[in-house]
Short mmCIF file of C-alpha atoms in Angstrom, two decimals:
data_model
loop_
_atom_site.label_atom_id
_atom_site.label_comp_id
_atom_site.label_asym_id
_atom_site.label_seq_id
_atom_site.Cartn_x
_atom_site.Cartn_y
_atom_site.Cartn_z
CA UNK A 1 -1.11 -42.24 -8.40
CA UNK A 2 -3.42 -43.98 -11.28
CA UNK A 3 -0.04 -44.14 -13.57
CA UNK A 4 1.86 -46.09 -10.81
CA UNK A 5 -0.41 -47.43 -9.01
CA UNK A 6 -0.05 -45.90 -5.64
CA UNK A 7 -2.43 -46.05 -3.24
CA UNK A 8 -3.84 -42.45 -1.87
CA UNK A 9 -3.85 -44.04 1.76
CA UNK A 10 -0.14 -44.84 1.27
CA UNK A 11 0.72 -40.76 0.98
CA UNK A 12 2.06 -39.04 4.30
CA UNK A 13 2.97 -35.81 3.09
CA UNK A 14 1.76 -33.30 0.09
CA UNK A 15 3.55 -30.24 -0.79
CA UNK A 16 3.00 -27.63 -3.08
CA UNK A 17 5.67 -25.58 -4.88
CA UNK A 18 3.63 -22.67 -7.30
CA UNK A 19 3.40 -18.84 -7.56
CA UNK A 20 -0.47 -19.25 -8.99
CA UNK A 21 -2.20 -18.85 -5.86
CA UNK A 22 -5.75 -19.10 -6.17
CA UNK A 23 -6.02 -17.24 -2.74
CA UNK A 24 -4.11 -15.43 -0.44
CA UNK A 25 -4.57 -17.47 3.01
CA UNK A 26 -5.89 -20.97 1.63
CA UNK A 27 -3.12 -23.11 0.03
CA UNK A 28 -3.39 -24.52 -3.14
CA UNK A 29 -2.26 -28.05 -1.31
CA UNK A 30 -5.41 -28.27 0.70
CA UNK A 31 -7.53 -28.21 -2.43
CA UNK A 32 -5.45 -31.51 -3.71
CA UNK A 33 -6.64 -32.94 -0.48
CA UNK A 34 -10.41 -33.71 -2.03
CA UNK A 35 -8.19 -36.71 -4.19
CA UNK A 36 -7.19 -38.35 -0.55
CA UNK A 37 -10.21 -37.04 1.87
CA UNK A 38 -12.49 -39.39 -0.40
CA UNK A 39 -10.57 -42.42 0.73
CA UNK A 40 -10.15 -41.96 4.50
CA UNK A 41 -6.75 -40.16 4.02
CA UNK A 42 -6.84 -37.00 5.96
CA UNK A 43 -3.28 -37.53 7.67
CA UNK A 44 -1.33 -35.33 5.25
CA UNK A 45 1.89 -32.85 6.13
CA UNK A 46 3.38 -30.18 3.77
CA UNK A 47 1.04 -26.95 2.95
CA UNK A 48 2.46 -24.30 -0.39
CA UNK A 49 5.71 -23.12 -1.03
CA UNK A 50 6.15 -19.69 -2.70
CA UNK A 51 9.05 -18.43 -4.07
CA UNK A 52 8.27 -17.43 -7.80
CA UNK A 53 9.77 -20.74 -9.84
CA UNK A 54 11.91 -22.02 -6.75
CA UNK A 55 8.81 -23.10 -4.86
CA UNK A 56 8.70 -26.90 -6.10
CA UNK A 57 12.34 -26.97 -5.48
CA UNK A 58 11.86 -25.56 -2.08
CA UNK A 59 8.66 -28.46 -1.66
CA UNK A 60 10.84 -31.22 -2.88
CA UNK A 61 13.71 -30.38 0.22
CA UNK A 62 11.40 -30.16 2.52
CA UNK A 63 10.01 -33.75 1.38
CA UNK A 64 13.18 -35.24 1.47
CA UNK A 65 13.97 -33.99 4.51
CA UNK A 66 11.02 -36.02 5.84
CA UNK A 67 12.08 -39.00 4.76
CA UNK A 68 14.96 -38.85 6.50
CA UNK A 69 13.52 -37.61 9.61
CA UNK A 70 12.88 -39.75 12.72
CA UNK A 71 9.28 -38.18 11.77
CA UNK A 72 8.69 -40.59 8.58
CA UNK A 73 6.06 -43.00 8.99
CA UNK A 74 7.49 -45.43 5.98
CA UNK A 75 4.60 -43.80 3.51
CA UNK A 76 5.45 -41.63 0.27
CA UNK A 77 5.42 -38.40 -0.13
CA UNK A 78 3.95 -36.12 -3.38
CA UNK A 79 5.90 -33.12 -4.45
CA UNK A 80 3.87 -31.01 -6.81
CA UNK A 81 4.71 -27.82 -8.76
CA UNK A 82 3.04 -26.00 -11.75
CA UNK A 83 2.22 -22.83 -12.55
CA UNK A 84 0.47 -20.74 -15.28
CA UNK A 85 2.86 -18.49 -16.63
CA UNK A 86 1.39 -15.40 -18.36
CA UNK A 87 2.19 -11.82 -19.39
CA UNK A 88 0.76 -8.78 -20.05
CA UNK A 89 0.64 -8.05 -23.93
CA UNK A 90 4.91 -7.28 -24.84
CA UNK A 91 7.94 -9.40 -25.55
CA UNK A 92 7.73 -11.67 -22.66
CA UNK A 93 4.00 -13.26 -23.62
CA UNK A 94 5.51 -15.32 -25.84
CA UNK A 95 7.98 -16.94 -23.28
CA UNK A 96 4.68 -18.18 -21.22
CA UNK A 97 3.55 -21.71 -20.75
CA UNK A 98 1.98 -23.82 -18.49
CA UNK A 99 2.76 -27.35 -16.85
CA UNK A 100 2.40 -29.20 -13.33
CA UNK A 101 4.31 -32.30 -12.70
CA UNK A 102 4.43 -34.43 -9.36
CA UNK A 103 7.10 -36.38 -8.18
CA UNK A 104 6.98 -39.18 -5.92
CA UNK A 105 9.43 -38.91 -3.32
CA UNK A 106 10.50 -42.21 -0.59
CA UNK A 107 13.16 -44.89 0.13
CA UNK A 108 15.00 -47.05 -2.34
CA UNK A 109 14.24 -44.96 -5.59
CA UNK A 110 15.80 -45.51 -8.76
CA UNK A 111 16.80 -41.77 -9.00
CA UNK A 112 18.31 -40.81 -6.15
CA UNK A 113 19.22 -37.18 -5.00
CA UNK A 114 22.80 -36.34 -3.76
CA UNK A 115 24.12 -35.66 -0.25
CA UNK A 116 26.07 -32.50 -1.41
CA UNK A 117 24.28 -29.08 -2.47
CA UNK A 118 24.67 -25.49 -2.29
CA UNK A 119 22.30 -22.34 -2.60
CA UNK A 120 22.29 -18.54 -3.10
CA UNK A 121 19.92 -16.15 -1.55
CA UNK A 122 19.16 -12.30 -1.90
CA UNK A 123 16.75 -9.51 -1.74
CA UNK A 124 15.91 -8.57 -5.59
CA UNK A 125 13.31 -7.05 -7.57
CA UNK A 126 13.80 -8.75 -10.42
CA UNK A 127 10.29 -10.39 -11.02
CA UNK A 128 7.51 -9.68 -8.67
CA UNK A 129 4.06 -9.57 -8.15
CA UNK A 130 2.47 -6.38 -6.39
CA UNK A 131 -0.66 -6.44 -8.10
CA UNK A 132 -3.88 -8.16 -6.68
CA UNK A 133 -5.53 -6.98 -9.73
CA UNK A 134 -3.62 -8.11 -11.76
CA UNK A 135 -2.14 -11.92 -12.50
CA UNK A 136 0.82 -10.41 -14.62
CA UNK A 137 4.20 -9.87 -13.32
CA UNK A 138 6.29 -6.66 -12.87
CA UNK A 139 9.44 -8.18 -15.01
CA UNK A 140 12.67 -6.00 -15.20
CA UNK A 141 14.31 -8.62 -18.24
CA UNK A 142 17.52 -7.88 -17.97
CA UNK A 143 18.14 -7.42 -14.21
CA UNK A 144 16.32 -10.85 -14.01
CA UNK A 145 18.80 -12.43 -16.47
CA UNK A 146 22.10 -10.83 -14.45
CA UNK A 147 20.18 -11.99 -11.13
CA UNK A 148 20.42 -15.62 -12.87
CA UNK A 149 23.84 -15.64 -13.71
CA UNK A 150 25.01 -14.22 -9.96
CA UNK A 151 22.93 -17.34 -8.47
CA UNK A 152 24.35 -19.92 -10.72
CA UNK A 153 27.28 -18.61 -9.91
CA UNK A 154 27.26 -18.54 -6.09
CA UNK A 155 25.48 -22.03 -6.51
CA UNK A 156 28.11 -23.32 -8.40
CA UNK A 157 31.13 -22.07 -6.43
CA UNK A 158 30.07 -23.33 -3.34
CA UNK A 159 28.78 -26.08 -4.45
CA UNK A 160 32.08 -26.98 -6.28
CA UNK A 161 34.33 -26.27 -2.79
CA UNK A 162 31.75 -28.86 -0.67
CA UNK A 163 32.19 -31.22 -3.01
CA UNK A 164 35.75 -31.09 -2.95
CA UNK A 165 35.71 -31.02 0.89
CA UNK A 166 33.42 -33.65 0.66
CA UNK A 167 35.31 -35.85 -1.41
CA UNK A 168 38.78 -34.66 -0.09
CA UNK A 169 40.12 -32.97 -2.71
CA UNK A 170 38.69 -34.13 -5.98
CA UNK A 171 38.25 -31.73 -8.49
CA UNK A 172 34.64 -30.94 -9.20
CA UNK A 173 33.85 -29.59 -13.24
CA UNK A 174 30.93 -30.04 -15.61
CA UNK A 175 33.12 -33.25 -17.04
CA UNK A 176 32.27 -35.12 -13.62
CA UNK A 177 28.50 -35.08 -14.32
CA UNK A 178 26.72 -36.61 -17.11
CA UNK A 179 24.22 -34.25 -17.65
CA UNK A 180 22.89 -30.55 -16.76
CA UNK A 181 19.37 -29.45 -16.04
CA UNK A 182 18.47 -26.06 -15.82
CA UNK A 183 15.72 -23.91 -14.96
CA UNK A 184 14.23 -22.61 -18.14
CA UNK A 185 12.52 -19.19 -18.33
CA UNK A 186 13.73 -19.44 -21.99
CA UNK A 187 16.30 -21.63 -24.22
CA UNK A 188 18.72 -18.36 -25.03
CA UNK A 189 19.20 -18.11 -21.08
CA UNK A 190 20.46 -22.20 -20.60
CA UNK A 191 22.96 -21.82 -23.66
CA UNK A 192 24.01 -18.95 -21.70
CA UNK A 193 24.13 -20.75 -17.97
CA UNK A 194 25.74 -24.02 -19.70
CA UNK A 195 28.48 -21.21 -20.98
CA UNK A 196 28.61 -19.16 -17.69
CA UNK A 197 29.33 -22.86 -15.77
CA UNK A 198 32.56 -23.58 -18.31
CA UNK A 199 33.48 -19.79 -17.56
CA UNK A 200 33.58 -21.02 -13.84
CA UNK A 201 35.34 -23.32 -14.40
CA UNK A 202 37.95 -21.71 -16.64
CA UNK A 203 38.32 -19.95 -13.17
CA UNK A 204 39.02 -22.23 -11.61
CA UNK A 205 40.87 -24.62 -13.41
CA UNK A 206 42.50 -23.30 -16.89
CA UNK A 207 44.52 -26.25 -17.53
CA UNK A 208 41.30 -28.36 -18.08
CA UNK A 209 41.62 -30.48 -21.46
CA UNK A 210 38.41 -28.35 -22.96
CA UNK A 211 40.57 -25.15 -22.62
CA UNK A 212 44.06 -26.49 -24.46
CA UNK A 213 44.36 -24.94 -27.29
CA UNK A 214 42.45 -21.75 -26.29
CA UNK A 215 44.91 -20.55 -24.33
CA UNK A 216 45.52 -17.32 -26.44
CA UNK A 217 41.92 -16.55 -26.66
CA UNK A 218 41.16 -17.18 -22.93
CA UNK A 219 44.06 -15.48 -21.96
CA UNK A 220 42.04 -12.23 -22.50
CA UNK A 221 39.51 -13.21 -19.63
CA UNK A 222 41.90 -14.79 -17.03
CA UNK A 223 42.13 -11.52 -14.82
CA UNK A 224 38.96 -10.14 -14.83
CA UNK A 225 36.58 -10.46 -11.53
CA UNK A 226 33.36 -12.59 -12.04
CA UNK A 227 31.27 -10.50 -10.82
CA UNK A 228 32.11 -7.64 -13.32
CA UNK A 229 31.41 -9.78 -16.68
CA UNK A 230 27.74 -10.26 -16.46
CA UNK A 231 27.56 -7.68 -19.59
CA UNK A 232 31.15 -9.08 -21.38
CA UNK A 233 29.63 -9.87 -24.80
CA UNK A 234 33.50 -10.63 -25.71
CA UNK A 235 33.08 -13.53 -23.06
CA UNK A 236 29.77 -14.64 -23.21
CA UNK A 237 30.51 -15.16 -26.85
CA UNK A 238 33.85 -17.14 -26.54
CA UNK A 239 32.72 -19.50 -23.84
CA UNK A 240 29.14 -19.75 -25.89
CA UNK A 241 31.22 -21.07 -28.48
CA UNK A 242 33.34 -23.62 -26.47
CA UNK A 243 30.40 -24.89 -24.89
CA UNK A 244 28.63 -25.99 -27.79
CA UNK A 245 29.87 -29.77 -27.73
CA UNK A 246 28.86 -29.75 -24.43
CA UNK A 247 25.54 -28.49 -24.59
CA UNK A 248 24.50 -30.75 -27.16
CA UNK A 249 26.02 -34.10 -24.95
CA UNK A 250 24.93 -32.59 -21.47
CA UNK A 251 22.11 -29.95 -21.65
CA UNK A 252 20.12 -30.62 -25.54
CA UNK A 253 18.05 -33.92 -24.45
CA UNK A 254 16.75 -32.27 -21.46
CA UNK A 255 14.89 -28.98 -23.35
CA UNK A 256 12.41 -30.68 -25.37
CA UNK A 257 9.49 -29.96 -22.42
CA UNK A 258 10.68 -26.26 -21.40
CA UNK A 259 11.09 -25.58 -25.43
CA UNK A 260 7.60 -27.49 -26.44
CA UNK A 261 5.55 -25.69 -23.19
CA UNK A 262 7.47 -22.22 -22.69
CA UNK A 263 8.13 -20.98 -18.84
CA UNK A 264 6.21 -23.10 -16.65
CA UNK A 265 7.66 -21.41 -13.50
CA UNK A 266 7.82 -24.30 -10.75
CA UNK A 267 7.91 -26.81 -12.90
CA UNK A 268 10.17 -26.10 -15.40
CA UNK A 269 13.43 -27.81 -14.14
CA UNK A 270 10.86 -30.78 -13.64
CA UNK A 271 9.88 -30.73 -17.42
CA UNK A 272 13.73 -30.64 -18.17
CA UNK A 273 14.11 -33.79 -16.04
CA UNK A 274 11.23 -35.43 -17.55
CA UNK A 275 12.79 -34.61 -20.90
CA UNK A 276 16.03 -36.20 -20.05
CA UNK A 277 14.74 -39.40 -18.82
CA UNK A 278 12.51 -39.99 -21.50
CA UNK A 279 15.20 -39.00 -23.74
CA UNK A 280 17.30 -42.23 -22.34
CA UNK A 281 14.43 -44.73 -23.08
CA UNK A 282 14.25 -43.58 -26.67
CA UNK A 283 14.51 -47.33 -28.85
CA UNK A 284 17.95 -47.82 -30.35
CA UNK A 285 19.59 -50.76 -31.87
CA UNK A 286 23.46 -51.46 -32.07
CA UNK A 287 25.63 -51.90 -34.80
CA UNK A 288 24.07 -55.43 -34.99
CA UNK A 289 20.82 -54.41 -35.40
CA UNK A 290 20.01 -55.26 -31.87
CA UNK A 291 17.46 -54.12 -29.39
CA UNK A 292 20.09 -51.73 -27.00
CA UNK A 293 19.12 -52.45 -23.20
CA UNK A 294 18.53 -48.25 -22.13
CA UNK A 295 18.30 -49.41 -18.89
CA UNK A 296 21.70 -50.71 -18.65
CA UNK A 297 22.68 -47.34 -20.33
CA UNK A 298 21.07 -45.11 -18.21
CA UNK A 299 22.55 -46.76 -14.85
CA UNK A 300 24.55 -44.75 -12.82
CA UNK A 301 24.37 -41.55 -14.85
CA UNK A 302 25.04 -38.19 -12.96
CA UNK A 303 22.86 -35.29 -13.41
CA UNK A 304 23.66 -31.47 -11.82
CA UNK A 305 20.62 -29.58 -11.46
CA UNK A 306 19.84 -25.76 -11.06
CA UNK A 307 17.03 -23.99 -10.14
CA UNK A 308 16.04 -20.66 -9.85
CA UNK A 309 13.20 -18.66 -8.52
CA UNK A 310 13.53 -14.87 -8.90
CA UNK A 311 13.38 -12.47 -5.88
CA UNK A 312 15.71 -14.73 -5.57
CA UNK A 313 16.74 -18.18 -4.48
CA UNK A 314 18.32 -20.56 -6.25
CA UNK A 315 19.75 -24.62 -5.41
CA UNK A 316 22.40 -26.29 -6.76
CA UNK A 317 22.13 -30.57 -6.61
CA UNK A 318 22.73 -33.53 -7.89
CA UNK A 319 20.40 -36.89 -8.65
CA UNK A 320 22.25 -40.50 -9.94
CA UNK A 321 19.95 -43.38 -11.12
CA UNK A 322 20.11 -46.21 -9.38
CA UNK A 323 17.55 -47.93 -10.77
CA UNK A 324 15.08 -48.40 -13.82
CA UNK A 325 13.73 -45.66 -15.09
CA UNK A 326 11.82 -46.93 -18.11
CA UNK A 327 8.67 -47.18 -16.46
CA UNK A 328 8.79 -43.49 -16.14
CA UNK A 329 9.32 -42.34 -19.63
CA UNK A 330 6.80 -45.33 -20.52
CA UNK A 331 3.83 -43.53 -18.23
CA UNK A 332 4.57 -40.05 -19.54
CA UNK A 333 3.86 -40.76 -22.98
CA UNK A 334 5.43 -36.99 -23.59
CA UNK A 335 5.49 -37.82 -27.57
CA UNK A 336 2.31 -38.58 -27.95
CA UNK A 337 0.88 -35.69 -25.51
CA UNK A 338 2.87 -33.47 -27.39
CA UNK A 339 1.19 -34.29 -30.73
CA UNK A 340 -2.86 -34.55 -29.38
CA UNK A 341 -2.67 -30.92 -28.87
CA UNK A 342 -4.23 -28.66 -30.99
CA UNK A 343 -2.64 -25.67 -32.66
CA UNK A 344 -3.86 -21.85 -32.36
CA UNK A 345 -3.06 -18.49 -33.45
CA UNK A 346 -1.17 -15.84 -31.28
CA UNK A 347 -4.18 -13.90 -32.11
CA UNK A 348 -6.45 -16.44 -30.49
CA UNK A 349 -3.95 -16.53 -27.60
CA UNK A 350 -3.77 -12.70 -27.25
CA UNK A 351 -7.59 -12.61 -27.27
CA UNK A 352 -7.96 -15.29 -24.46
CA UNK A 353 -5.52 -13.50 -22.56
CA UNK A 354 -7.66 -10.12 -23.11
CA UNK A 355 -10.74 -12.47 -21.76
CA UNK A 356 -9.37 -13.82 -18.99
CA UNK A 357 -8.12 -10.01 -17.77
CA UNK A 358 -11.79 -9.35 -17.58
CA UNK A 359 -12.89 -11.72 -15.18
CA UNK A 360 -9.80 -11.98 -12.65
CA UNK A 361 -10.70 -10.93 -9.18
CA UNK A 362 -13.91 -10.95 -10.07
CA UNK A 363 -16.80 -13.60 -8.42
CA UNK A 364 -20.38 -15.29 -9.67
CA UNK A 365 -19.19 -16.22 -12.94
CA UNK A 366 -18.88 -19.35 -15.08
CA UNK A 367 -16.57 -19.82 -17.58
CA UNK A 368 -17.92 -19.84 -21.48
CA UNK A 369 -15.19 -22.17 -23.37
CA UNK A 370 -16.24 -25.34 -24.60
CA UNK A 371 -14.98 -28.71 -22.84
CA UNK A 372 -15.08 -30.58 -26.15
CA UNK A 373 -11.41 -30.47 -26.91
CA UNK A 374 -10.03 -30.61 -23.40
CA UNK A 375 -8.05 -34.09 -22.72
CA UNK A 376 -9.80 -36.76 -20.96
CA UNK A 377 -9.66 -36.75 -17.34
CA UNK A 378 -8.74 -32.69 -17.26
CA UNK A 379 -9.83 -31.12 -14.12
CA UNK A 380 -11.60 -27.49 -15.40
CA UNK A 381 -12.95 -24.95 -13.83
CA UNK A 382 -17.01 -25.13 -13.13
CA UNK A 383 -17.66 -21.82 -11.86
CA UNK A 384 -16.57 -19.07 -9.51
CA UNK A 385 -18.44 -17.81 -6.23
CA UNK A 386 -17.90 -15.31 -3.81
CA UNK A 387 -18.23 -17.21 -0.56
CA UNK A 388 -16.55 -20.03 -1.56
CA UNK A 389 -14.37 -19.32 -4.12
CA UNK A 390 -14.24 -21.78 -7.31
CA UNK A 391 -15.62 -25.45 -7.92
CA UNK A 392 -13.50 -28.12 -10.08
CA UNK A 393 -15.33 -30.40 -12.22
CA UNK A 394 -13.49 -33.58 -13.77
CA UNK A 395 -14.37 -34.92 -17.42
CA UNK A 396 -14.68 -38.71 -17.92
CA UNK A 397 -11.95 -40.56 -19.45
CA UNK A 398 -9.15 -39.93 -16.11
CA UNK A 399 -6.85 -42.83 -14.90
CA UNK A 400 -3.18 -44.01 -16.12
CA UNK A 401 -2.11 -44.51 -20.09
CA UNK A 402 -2.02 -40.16 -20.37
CA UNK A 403 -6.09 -40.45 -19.48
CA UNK A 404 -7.60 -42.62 -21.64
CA UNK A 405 -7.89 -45.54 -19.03
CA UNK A 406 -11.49 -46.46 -17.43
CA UNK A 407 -12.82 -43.04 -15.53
CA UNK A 408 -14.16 -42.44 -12.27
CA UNK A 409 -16.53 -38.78 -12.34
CA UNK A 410 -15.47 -36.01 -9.27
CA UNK A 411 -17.54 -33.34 -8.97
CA UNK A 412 -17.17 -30.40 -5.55
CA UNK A 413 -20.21 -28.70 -5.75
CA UNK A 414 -21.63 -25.67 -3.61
CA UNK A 415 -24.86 -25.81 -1.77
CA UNK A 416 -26.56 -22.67 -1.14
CA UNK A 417 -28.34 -23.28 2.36
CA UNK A 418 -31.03 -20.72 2.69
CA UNK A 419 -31.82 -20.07 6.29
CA UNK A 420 -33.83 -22.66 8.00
CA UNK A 421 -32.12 -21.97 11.26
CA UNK A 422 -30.71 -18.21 11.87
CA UNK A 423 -29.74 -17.28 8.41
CA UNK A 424 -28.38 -18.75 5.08
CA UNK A 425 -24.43 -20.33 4.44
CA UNK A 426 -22.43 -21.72 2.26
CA UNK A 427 -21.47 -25.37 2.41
CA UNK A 428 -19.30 -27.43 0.48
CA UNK A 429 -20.89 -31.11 -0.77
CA UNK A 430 -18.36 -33.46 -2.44
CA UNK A 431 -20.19 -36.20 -4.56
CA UNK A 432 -18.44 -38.88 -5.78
CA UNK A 433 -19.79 -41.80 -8.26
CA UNK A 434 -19.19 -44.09 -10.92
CA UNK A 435 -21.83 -42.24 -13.13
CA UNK A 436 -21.25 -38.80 -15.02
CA UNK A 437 -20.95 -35.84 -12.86
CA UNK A 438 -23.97 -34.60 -11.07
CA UNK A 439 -24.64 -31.16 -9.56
CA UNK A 440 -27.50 -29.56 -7.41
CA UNK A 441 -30.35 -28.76 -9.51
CA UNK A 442 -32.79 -27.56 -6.89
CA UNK A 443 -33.28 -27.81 -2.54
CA UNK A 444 -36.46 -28.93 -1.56
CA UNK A 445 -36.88 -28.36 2.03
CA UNK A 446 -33.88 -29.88 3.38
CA UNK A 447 -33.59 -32.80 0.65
CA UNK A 448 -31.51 -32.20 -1.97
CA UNK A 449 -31.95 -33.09 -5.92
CA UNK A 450 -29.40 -33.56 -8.43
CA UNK A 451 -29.85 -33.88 -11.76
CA UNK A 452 -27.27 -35.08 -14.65
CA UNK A 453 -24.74 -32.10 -15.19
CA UNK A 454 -23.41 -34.14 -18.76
CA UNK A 455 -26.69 -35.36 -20.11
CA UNK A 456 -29.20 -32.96 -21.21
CA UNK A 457 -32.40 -33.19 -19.68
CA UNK A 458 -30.98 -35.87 -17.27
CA UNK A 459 -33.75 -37.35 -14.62
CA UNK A 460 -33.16 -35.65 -11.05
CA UNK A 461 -32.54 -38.25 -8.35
CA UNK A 462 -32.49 -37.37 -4.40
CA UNK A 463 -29.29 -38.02 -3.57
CA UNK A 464 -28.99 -37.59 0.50
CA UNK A 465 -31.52 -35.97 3.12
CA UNK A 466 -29.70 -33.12 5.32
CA UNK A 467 -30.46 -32.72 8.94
CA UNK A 468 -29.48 -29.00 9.95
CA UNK A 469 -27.00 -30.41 12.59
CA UNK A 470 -25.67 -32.46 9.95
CA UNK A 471 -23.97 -30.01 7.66
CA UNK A 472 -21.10 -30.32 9.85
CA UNK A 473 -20.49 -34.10 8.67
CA UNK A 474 -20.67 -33.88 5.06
CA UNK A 475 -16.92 -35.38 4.72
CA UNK A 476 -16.96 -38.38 2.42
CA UNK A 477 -20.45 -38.30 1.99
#
């Protein structure tokens, strides 16, 4: 909203696509709502999706679909996914990652999302979660990777036959779209899914120009049932190899985020997306030595996207740009992000993982890690509590240019309320302020004192005098 200067007021609906619950009942959407509450916005539709990495995809539907509803009330609507993607100590920890990304959805766009898609659904144990113990996933690998495959290609038949339908007869094949986006547990798996598309295709339509000349070596795989080469290494190899070319035109400028960040569940199409548009923007110059308008370029470009959630569900679609998109890979600033981070040991990793095992579940704690090298304006934990969960604290230095714009402080702290009337309670006070961060240093009767939480030894300053029968109006205090 700082980045593009959107108004929090002028948001209708917020929906939440992640598998990183922080509880079981409450959704992670409702905790977003402190960033609108504070300005009078408390008319909001949309709660969590969950469908392990299809949930944004499954949030961003259901947004559209509003828009287009006689239900829209002309404001935006926020689509956000992310996820924290870990595993238990083995040969899938080093495929995690981490990222969120949020998508403005609403009228007149400049990428706009197709009227034609397709999806495949099933009951699978591929990936799962039965542990509340635990935050790490039961993973089968290889049943996950055929699970993939069968969706993309359910998504991609039917998909292919509507748009044909649709458009009366013209042949649909990966050379009508510009570009391909796919979900990205890991970069093997899209070489793979870029080959497995061509396959389907083959299929479909042998006497496609990328197939002449092939003919003898194809001619091996023209009988065989689909659904019984999921394991052809003879196949996945050949097709592998024919779809190099197009990998590196259709599917390479879009895997610099999923390669960069590893499996960020929900958001990892997203990351792909973000990777391709930026990847438009890039400066070039013409044979001339002229300035090359990427706008102009990027106009009307097709892109087919897939994504995949295991368990599973998966969506085939399409988006077109219809309008600038510089502005975009201008705010994300993804090269310089990329290079501000700071570089640590698998060890390191391994032993923050080993930390972080021994306090999930648990309550009363605060975390130990230092905030010195977090980015400006990084929401981080504060601590944990058993009746109310977790408080968010917000370091100075938030706003637009990737958080190094002017910085407004957010703090949710928890009052401890100690039984003037009929016993003690939890409450929830939300301060907000121009000044660094404060937090509740100490009650006094029912006044309450803060004192600076960034300063040491800051001076304590009343900042509000409760009533008892006021605790219930402490929104936007």
């Amino acid at each position: 909203m700082e980045k593009y200067n959107i108004a929090p007021t002028d948001i209708g609906r917020l929906e939440v696509g992640t598998e990183t619950l922080i509880d079981k009942s409450k959704s992670v959407k409702s905790t977003l709502c402190q960033l609108f509450n504070e300005h009078g916005n408390f008319d909001l539709e949309g709660v969590d999706n969950i469908n392990a990495c299809y949930g944004g995809t499954a949030a961003l539907l259901n947004t559209l679909s509003w828009v287009e509803s006689s239900a829209w009330d002309g404001r935006y609507g926020i689509v956000v996914c992310g996820d924290i993607a870990v595993y238990e100590d083995g040969p899938a920890r080093p495929t995690g990652g981490c990222a969120a990304v949020a998508m403005l959805i609403g009228r007149d766009a400049p990428i706009v999302v197709g009227p034609v898609r397709a999806s495949h659904m099933e009951d699978a144990y591929d990936f799962y979660k039965p542990r509340l113990d635990s935050e790490y996933p039961t993973v089968f690998g290889h049943e996950s990777n055929v699970c993939y495959l069968r969706a993309l290609d359910g998504c991609y038949h039917r998909f292919t036959h509507k748009f044909e339908h649709a458009a009366r007869g013209h042949r649909f094949h990966l050379g009508e779209v510009d570009h391909v986006v796919l979900h990205s547990p890991y970069n093997k798996l899209v070489k793979k899914s870029g080959a497995r598309m061509l396959y389907n295709d083959f299929v479909r339509y042998p006497d496609l120009p990328i197939f002449k000349g092939h003919e003898k070596t194809l001619e091996a795989f023209a009988k065989l049932l689909p659904e019984k080469t999921y394991e052809n290494r003879d196949l996945e190899k050949v097709f592998t190899e024919l779809a190099r070319p197009m990998y590196k035109n259709k599917v390479q400028s879009s895997v610099l985020l999923p390669q960069e960040l590893g499996n960020s569940y929900t958001a990892s199409m997203y990351t792909g997306l973000l990777s391709l548009i930026c990847s438009w923007h890039k400066p070039q110059v013409d044979a001339n030595g002229e300035p090359v308008d990427t706008n102009a370029l990027a106009h009307g470009k097709k892109v087919l996207m897939f994504s995949f959630g295991s368990g599973l569900a998966a969506t085939m679609f399409t988006l077109k740009v219809a309008g600038d998109t510089s502005h975009i890979a201008e705010a994300s600033e993804l090269e310089l992000r990329l290079k501000e981070r700071i570089q640590r040991t698998p060890e390191e990793f391994s032993s923050t993982l080993a930390d972080r095992e021994t306090k999930y579940g648990k309550f009363d704690w605060t975390p130990s890690s230092s905030t010195e090298e977090l980015f400006p304006g990084t929401f981080y934990l504060g601590n944990v509590r058993m009746l109310v969960s977790l408080s968010i604290f917000l370091l100075p230095g938030g706003g637009g240019g990737g958080g190094r714009a002017n910085w407004r402080a957010f703090v949710c702290v928890f009052v401890q309320v100690d039984g003037d009337r009929g016993g003690g309670g939890e409450m929830c006070v939300a301060l907000f302020s121009h000044h660094p961060p404060f937090v509740v240093a100490r009650r006094l009767q029912m006044r309450f004192v803060a004192r600076c939480a960034v300063c040491s030894g800051g001076a304590e300053e009343t900042i509000f005098m409760l009533g008892w029968r006021d605790r219930a109006r402490l929104g936007g205090t």
